[in-house]
Short mmCIF file of C-alpha atoms in Angstrom, two decimals:
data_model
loop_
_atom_site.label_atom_id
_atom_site.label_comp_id
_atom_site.label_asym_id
_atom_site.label_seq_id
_atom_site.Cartn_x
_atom_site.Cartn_y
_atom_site.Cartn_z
CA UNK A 12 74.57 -39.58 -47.12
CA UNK A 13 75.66 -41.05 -50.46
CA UNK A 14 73.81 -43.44 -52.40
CA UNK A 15 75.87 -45.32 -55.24
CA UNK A 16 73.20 -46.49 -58.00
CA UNK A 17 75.86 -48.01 -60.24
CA UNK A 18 75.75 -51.63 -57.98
CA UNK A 19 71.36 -51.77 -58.43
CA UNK A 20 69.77 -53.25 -61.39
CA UNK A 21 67.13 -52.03 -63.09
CA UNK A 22 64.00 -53.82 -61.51
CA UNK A 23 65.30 -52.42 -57.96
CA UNK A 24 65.75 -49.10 -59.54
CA UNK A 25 62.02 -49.13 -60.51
CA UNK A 26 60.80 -49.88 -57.14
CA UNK A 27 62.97 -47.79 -55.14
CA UNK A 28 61.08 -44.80 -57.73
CA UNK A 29 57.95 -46.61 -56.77
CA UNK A 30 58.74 -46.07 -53.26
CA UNK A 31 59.80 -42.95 -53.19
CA UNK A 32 56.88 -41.66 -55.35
CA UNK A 33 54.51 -43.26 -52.59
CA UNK A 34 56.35 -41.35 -49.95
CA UNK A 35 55.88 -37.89 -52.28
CA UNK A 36 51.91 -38.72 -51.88
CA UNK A 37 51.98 -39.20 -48.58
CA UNK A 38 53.94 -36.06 -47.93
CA UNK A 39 51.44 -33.56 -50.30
CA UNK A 40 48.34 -35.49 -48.66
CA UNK A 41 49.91 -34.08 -45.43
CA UNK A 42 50.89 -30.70 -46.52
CA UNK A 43 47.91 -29.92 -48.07
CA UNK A 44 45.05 -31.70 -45.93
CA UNK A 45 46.26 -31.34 -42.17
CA UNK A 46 45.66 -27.53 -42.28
CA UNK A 47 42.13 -28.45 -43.32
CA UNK A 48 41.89 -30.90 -40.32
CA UNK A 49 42.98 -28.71 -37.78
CA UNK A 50 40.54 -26.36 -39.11
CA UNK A 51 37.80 -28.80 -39.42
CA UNK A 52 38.27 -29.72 -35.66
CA UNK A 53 38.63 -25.89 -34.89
CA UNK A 54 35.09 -25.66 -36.46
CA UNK A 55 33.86 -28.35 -34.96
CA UNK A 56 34.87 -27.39 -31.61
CA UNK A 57 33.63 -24.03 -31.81
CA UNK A 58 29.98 -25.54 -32.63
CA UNK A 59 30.25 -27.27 -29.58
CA UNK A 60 31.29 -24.27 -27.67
CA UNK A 61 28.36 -22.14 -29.55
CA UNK A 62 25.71 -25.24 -29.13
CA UNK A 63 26.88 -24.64 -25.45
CA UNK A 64 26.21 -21.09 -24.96
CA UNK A 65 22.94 -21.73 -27.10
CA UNK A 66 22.26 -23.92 -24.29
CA UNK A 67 22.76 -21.61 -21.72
CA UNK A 68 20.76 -18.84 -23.71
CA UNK A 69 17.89 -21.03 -23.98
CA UNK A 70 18.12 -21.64 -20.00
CA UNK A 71 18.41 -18.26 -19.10
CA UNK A 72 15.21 -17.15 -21.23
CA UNK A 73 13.86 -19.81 -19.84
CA UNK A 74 14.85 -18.66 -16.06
CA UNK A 75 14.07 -15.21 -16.79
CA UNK A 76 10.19 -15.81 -18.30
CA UNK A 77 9.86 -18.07 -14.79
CA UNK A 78 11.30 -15.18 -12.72
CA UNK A 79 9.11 -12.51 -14.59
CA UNK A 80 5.71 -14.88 -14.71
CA UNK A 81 6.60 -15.83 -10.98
CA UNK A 82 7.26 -11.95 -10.00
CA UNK A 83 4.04 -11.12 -11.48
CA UNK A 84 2.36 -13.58 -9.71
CA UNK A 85 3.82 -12.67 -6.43
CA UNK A 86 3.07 -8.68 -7.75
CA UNK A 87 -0.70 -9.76 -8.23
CA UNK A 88 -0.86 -11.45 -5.13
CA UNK A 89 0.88 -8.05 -3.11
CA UNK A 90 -1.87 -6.29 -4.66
CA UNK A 91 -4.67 -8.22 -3.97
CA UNK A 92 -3.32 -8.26 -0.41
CA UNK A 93 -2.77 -4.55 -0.03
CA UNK A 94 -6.49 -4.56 -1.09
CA UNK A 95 -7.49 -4.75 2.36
CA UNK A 96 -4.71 -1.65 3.49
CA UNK A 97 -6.03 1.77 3.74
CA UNK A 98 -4.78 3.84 0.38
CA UNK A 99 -1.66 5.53 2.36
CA UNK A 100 -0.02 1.90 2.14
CA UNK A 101 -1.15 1.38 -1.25
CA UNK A 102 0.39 5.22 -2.07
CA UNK A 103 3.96 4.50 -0.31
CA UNK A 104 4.24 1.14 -2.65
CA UNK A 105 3.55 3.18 -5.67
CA UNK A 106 6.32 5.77 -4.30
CA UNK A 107 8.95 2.93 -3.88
CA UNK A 108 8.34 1.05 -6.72
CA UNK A 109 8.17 4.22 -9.07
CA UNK A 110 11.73 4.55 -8.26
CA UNK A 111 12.73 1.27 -9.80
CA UNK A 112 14.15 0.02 -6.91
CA UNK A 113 15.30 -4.33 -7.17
CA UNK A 114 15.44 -4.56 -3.51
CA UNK A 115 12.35 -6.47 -1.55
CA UNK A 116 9.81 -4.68 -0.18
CA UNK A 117 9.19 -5.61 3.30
CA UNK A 118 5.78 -5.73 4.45
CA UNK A 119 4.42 -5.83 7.50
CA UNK A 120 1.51 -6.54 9.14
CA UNK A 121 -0.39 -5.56 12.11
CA UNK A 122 -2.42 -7.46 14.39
CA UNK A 123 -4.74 -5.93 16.49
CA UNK A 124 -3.62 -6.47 19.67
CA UNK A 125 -2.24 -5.05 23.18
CA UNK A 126 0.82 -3.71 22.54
CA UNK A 127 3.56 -3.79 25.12
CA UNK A 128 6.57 -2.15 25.95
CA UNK A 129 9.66 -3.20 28.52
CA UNK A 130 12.78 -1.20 29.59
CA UNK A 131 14.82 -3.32 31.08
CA UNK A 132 18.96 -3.53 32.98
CA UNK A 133 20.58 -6.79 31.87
CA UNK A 134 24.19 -7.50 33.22
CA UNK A 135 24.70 -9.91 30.80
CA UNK A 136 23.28 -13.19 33.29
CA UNK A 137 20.63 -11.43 35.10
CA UNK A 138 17.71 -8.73 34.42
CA UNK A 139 16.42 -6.03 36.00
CA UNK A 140 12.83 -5.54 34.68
CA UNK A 141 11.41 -1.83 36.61
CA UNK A 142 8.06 -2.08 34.94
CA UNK A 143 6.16 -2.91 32.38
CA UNK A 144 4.10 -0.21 30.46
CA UNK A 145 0.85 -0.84 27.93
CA UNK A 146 -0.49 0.88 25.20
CA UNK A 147 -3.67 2.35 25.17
CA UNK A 148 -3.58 2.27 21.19
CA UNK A 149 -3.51 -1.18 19.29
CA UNK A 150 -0.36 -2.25 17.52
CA UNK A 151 -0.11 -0.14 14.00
CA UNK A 152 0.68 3.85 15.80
CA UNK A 153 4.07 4.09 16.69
CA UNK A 154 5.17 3.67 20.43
CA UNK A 155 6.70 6.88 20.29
CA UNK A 156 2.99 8.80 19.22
CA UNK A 157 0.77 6.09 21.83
CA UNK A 158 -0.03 6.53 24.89
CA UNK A 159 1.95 4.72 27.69
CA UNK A 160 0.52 3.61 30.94
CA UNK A 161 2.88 1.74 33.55
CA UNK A 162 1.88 -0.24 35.01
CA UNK A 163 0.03 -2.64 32.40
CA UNK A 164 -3.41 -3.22 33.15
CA UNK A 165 -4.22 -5.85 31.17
CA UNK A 166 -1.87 -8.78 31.90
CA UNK A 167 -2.74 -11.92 33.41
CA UNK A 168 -0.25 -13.51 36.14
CA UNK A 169 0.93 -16.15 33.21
CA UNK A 170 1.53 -13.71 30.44
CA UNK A 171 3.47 -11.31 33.48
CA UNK A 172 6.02 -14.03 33.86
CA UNK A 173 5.72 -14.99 30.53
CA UNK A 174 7.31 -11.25 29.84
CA UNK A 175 9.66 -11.91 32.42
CA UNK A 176 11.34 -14.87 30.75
CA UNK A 177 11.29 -13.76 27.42
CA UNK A 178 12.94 -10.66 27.93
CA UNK A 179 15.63 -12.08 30.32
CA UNK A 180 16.36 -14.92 27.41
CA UNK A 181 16.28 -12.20 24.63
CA UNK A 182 18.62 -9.88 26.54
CA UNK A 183 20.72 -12.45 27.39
CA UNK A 184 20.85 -13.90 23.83
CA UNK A 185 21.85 -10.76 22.47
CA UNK A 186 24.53 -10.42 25.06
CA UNK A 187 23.71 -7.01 26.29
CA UNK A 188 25.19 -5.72 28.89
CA UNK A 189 23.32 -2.71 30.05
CA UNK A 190 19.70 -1.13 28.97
CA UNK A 191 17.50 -3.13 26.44
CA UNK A 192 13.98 -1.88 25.33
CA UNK A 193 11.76 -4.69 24.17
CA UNK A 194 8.24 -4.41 22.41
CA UNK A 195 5.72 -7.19 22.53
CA UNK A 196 1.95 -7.50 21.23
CA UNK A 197 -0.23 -10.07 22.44
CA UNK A 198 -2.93 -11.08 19.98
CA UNK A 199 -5.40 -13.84 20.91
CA UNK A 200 -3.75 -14.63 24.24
CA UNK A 201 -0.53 -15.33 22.32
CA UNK A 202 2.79 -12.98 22.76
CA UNK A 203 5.09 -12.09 19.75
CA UNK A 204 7.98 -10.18 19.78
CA UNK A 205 7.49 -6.43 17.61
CA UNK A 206 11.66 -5.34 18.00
CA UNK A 207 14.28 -5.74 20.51
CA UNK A 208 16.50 -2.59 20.61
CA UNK A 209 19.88 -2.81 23.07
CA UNK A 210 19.97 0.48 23.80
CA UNK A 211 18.00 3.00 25.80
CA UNK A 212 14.37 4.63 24.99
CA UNK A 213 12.71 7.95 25.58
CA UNK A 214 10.41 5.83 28.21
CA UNK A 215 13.66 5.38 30.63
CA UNK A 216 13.51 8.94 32.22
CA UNK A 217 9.91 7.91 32.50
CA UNK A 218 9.79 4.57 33.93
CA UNK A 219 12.94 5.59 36.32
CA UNK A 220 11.06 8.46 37.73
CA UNK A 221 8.13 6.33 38.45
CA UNK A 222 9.25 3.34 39.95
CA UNK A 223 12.28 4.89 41.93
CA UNK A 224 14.84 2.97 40.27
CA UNK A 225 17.84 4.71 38.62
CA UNK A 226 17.93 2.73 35.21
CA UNK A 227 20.85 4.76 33.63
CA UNK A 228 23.34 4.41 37.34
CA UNK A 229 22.39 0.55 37.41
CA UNK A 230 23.00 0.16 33.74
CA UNK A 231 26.49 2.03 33.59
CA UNK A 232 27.74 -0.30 37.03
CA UNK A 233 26.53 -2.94 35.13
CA UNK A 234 28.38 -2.55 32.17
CA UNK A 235 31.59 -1.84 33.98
CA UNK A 236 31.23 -5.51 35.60
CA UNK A 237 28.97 -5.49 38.53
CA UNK A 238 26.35 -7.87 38.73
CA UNK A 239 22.49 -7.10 39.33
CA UNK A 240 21.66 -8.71 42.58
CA UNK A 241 24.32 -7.35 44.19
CA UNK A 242 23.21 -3.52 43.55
CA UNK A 243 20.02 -3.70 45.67
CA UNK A 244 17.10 -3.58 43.81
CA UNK A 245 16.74 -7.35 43.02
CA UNK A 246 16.18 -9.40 39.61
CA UNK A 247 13.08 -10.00 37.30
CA UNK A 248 9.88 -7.81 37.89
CA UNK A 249 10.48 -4.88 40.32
CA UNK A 250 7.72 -4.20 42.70
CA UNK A 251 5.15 -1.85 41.02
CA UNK A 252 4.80 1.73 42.15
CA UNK A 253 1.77 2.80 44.18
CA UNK A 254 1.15 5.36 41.68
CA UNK A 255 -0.25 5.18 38.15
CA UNK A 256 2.05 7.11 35.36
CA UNK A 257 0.69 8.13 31.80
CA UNK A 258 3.12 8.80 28.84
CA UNK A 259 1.16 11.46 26.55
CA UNK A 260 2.73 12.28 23.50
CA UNK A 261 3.07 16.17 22.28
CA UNK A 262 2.90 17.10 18.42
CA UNK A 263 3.38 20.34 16.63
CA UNK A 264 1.42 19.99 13.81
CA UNK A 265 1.03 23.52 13.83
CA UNK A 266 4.75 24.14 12.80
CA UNK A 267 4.52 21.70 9.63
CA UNK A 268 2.35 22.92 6.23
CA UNK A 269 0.96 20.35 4.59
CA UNK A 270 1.39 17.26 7.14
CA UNK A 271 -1.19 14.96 7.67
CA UNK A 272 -1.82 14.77 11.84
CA UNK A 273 -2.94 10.85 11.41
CA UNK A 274 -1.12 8.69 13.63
CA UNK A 275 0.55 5.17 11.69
CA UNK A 276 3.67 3.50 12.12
CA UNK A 277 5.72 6.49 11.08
CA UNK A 278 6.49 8.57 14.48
CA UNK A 279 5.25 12.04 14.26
CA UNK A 280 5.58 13.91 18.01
CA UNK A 281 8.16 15.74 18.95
CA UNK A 282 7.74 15.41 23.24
CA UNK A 283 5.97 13.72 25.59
CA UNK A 284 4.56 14.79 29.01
CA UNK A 285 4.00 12.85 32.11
CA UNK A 286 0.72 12.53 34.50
CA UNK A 287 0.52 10.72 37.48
CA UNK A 288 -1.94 10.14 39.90
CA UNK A 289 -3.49 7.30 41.94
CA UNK A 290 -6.07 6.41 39.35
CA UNK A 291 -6.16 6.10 35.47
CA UNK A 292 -8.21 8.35 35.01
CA UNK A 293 -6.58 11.06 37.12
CA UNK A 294 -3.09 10.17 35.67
CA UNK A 295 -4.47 10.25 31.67
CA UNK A 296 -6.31 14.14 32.89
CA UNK A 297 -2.93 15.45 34.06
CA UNK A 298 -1.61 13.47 31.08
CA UNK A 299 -4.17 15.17 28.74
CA UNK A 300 -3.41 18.59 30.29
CA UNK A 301 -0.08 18.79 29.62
CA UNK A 302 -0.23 17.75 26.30
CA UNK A 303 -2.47 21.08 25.45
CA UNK A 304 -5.96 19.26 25.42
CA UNK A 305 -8.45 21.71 26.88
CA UNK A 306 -10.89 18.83 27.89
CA UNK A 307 -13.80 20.80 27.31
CA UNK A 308 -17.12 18.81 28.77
CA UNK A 309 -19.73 20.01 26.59
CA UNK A 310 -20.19 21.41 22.47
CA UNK A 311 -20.44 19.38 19.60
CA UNK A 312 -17.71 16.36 18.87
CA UNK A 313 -17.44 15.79 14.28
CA UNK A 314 -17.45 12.12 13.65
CA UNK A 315 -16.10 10.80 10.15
CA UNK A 316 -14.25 6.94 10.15
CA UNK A 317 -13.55 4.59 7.55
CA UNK A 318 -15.67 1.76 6.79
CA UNK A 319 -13.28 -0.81 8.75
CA UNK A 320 -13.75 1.47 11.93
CA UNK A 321 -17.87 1.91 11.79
CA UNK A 322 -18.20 -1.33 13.65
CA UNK A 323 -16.44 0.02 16.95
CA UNK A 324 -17.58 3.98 16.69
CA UNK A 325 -21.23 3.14 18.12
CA UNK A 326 -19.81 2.63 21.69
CA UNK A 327 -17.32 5.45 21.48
CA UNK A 328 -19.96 8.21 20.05
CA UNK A 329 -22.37 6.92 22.94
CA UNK A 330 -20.29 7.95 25.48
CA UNK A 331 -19.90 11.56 24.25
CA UNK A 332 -23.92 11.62 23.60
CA UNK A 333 -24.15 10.50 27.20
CA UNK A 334 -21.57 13.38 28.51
CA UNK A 335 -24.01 15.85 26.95
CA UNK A 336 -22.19 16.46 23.76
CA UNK A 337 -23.89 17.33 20.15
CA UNK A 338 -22.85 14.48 17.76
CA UNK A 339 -22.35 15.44 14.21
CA UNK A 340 -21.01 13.17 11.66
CA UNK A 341 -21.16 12.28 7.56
CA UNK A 342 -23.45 10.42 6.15
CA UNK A 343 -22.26 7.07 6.14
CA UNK A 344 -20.90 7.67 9.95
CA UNK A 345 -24.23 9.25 11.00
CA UNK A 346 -26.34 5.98 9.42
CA UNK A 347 -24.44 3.94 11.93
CA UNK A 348 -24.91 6.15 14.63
CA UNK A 349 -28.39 6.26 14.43
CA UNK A 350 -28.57 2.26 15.23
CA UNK A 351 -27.12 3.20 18.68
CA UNK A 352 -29.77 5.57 19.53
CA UNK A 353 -27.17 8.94 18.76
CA UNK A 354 -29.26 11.59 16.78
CA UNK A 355 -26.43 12.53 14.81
CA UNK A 356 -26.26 15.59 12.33
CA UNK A 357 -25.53 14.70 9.34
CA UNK A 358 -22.66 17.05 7.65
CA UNK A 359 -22.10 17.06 4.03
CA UNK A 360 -18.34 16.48 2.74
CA UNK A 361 -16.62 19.03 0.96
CA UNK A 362 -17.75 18.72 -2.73
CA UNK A 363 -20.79 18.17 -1.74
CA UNK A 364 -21.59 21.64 -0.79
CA UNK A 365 -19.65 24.82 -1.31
CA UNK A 366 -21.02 26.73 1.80
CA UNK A 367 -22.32 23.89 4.48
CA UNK A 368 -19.82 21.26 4.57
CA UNK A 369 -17.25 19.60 6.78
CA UNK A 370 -14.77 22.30 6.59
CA UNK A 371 -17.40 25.14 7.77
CA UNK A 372 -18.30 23.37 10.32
CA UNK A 373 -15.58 23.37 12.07
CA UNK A 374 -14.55 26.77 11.34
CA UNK A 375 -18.00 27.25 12.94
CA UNK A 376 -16.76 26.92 16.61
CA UNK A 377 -19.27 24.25 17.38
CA UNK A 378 -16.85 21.54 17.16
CA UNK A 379 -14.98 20.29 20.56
CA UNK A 380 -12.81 17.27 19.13
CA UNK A 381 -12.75 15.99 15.51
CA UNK A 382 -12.71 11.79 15.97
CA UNK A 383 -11.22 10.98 12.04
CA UNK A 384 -9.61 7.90 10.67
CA UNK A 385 -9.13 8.15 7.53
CA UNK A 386 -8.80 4.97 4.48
CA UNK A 387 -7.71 7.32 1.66
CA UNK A 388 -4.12 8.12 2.00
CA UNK A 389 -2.38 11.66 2.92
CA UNK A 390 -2.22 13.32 -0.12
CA UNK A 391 -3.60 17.06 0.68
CA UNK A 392 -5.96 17.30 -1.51
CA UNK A 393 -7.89 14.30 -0.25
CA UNK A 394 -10.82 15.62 2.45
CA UNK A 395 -9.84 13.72 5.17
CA UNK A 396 -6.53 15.61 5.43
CA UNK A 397 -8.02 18.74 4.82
CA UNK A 398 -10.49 18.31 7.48
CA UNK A 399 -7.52 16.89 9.79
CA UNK A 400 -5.44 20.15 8.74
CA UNK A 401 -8.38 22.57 9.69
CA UNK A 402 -8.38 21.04 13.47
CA UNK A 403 -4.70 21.85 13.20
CA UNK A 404 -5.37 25.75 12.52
CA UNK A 405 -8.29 25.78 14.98
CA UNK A 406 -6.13 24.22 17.26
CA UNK A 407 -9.50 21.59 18.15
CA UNK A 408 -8.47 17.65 19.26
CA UNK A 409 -8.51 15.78 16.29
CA UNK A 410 -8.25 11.71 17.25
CA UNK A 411 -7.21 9.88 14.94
CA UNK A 412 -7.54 6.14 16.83
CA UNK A 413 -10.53 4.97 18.08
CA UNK A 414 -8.40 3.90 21.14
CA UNK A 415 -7.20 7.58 22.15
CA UNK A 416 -11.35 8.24 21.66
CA UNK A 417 -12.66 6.27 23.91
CA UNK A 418 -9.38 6.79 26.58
CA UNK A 419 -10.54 10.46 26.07
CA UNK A 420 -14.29 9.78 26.67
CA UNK A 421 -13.32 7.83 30.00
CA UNK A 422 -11.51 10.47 31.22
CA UNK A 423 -13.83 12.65 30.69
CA UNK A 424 -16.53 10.87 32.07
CA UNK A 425 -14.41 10.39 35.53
CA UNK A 426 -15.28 14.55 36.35
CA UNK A 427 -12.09 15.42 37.37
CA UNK A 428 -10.46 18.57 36.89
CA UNK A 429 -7.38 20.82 37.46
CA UNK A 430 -8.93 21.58 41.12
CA UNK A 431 -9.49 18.23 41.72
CA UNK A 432 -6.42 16.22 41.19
CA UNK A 433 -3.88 15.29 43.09
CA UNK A 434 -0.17 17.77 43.26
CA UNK A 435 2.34 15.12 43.55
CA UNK A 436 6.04 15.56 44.07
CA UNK A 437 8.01 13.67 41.58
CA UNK A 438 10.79 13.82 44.49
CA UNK A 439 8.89 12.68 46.95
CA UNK A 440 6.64 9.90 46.03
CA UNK A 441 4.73 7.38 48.36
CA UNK A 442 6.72 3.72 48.04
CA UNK A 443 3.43 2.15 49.13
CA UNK A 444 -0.55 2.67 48.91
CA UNK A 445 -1.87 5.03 51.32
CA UNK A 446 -4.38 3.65 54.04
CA UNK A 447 -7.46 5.76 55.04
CA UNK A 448 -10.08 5.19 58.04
CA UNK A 449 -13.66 6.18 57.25
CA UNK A 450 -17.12 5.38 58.37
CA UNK A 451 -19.63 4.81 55.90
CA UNK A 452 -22.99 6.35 56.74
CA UNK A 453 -26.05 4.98 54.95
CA UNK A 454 -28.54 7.16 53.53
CA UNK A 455 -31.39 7.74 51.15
CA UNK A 456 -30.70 6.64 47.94
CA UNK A 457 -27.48 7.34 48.67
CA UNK A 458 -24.24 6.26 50.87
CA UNK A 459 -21.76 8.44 52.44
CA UNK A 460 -18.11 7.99 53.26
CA UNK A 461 -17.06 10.05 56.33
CA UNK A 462 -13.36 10.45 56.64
CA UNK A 463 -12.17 12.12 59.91
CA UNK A 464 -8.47 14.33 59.86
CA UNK A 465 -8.15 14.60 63.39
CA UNK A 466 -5.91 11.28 63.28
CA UNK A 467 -4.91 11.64 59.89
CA UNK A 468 -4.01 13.85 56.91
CA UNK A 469 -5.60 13.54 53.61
CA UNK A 470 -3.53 15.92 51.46
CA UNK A 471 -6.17 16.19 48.22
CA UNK A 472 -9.81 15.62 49.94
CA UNK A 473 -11.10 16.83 45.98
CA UNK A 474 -9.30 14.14 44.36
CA UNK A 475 -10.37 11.55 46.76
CA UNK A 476 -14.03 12.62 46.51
CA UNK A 477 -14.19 12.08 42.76
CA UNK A 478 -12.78 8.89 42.90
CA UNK A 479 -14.57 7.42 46.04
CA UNK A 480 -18.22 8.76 44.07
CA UNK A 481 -18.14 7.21 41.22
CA UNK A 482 -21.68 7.25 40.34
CA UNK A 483 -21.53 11.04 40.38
CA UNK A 484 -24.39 11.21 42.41
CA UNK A 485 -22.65 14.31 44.42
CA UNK A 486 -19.04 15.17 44.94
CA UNK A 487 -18.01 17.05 48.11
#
């Protein structure tokens, strides 16, 4: 565009300068300032971004001193309540946490209850429950290392059918179509649930040969669609078996260097064997038996227990004192055995004497079973598992649960032996309780059972003469 100046006069010449020297200001205030304001709001927008992350800083410390003073807390608190756990507990949470491991460790605790165990056939509406089998050791040994007993001795008609519906609501729950082995504990006439595994167990062969009832052939039809009550052996609790049947696990100890024989939650056998008989006592011999015990009736028994145990050994030790056998025991054991009337020898512990300790006493041959629980861990060098090793090379009992003790002393007490139980074949079992006639004669002091086999058979008269005399007054 042209601009002709010649028409303007001077005054308008002056402003139109005026003006355009205003708009040169405003155009060098731009160019030279707006870089500076873009900058200044870059600044300012990166304070806000770094007062932002300072924020976040300070909340994480914050966060992280609250996680740290709250995991120490919760550390402190562990400790204080593995103070109460034998040391083996206290030396597996030193071996996890050395490893730096972040995941939870889970603990778990054991009551001190009966411990229960059901194999059961669920077809996915219905269950099949064949028996159900207690443990003579409290909850805290694994089921696989206790000893099994079917049928449960201990239950009461409401806990029975309280069994019964928990494990057909569990099974069904899990939708399982097939075997399911359940574990329960009752503690303070209350039941709780240990695991529920949908699968089989090592107890099925067991329980099947029993009770008569073909677990794994009812379990396959019912997977492939059939349903329970129409395969002939009925729903919920199947009748129990005339017969009493003892699972007794088998270790070999012998075959491992360095491994501590003390039973815990941690499975340690490597078979089982199976006794069965009319009686408990009968069935836990032939048990016993077959899991290499000698069941020798007289020698000397070695107490030693921790401190938590001392309040149950009295009654256990008495009944070995009673059988006849020599008690010996450490010192602390032997104090408390001398409160229930047991003349215990006292046996010094390995650094306490080079040549007449623990250890030398049972190389001695003088020991029959070794009775040991031990609250110091399983770290070889600790006495306890050298005296537990030392059964292991003299091949000598060693019970490590003051449960298997006193099953042992029972049986024991109940004078059978190999010529006096029952043969039974597995093939061939009674479905029902055998009836016998006798005449009871009345005599002095004593009473006699006389038990004629001109109108019927009695196929083990030995068996059923210990059992009948059970004050031991004479057997024949």
């Amino acid at each position: 565009m042209n601009l002709d100046l010649s028409s303007i006069s001077n005054r308008e010449k002056r402003m139109l300068l005026m003006l355009f020297g205003v708009i040169l200001m405003v155009l060098s205030y731009v160019a030279v300032f707006r870089p500076q304001m873009d900058k200044a709001s870059e600044i300012s927008a990166q304070n806000e971004t770094l007062d932002s992350r300072l924020d976040e800083l300070l909340d994480m410390a914050a966060k992280k001193e609250y996680y740290q003073r709250e995991t120490q807390n919760m550390q402190d608190e562990i400790d204080k309540y593995c103070e109460q756990f034998p040391a083996d507990i206290k030396e597996e949470d030193g071996i996890v946490l050395a490893q730096n491991i972040e995941n939870p460790i889970l603990i778990d605790k054991y009551l001190q209850g009966t411990e229960l165990e059901v194999d059961a056939i669920c077809d996915g509406e219905d269950i099949l429950i064949p028996g159900i089998m207690e443990h003579i050791e409290r909850a805290g040994v694994h089921s696989g290392d206790s000893i099994a007993v079917y049928p449960a001795w201990n239950l009461s008609d409401r806990m029975t059918q309280i069994i019964i519906e928990s494990s057909k609501n569990l099974a069904i729950e899990l939708r399982t179509k097939g075997l399911v082995n359940i574990q329960y504990l009752i503690y303070k006439d209350e039941l709780y649930v240990i695991e529920v595994n949908p699968r089989s167990s090592r107890t099925i062969p067991y329980i099947s040969k029993v009770t008569g009832v073909p677990m794994v052939d009812l379990a396959t039809r019912a997977m492939l669609g059939e349903k329970l009550k129409d395969m002939g052996y009925g729903t919920g609790l199947y009748r129990k078996s005339p017969y009493i049947a003892v699972k007794v696990p088998v270790f070999s100890f012998e075959k491992l260097i360095n491994v501590d024989n003390h039973l815990g939650p941690e499975m340690k056998s490597t078979g089982e064997v199976l006794g069965v008989a009319g009686t408990l006592e009968e069935a836990l011999y032939k048990g016993l038996i077959g899991a290499g015990y000698k069941m020798k009736k007289k020698g000397g028994v070695f107490i030693t227990v921790r401190n938590s145990d001392k309040a149950e050994i009295g009654e256990i030790a008495k009944k070995y004192y009673d059988l006849g056998f020599r008690i010996y025991a450490t010192e602390g054991t032997a104090d408390v055995l001398k409160k229930y009337g047991i003349d215990a020898v006292s046996v010094k512990k390995i650094h306490e004497s080079k040549t007449n300790n623990t250890l030398t006493l049972i190389e001695s041959g003088k020991i029959q079973y070794v009775i040991s629980t031990s609250a110091k861990g399983r770290i070889p060098s600790r006495d306890s598992v050298k005296i537990r090793r030392k059964t292991v090379e003299r091949n000598i009992p060693c019970l490590t649960s003051l449960d298997t003790a006193n099953a042992l002393a029972d049986c024991l007490k109940s004078h059978y032996s190999q010529h006096s139980t029952e043969l039974i074949d597995i093939n061939h079992m009674r479905e029902e309780k055998l009836m016998l006639k006798f005449t009871k004669m009345q005599g002095i002091g004593n009473d006699y059972i006389y038990c004629s086999t001109f109108d019927q058979e009695i196929s083990n008269p030995e068996a059923l003469a210990v059992r009948l005399s059970d004050r031991h007054f004479g057997i024949g």
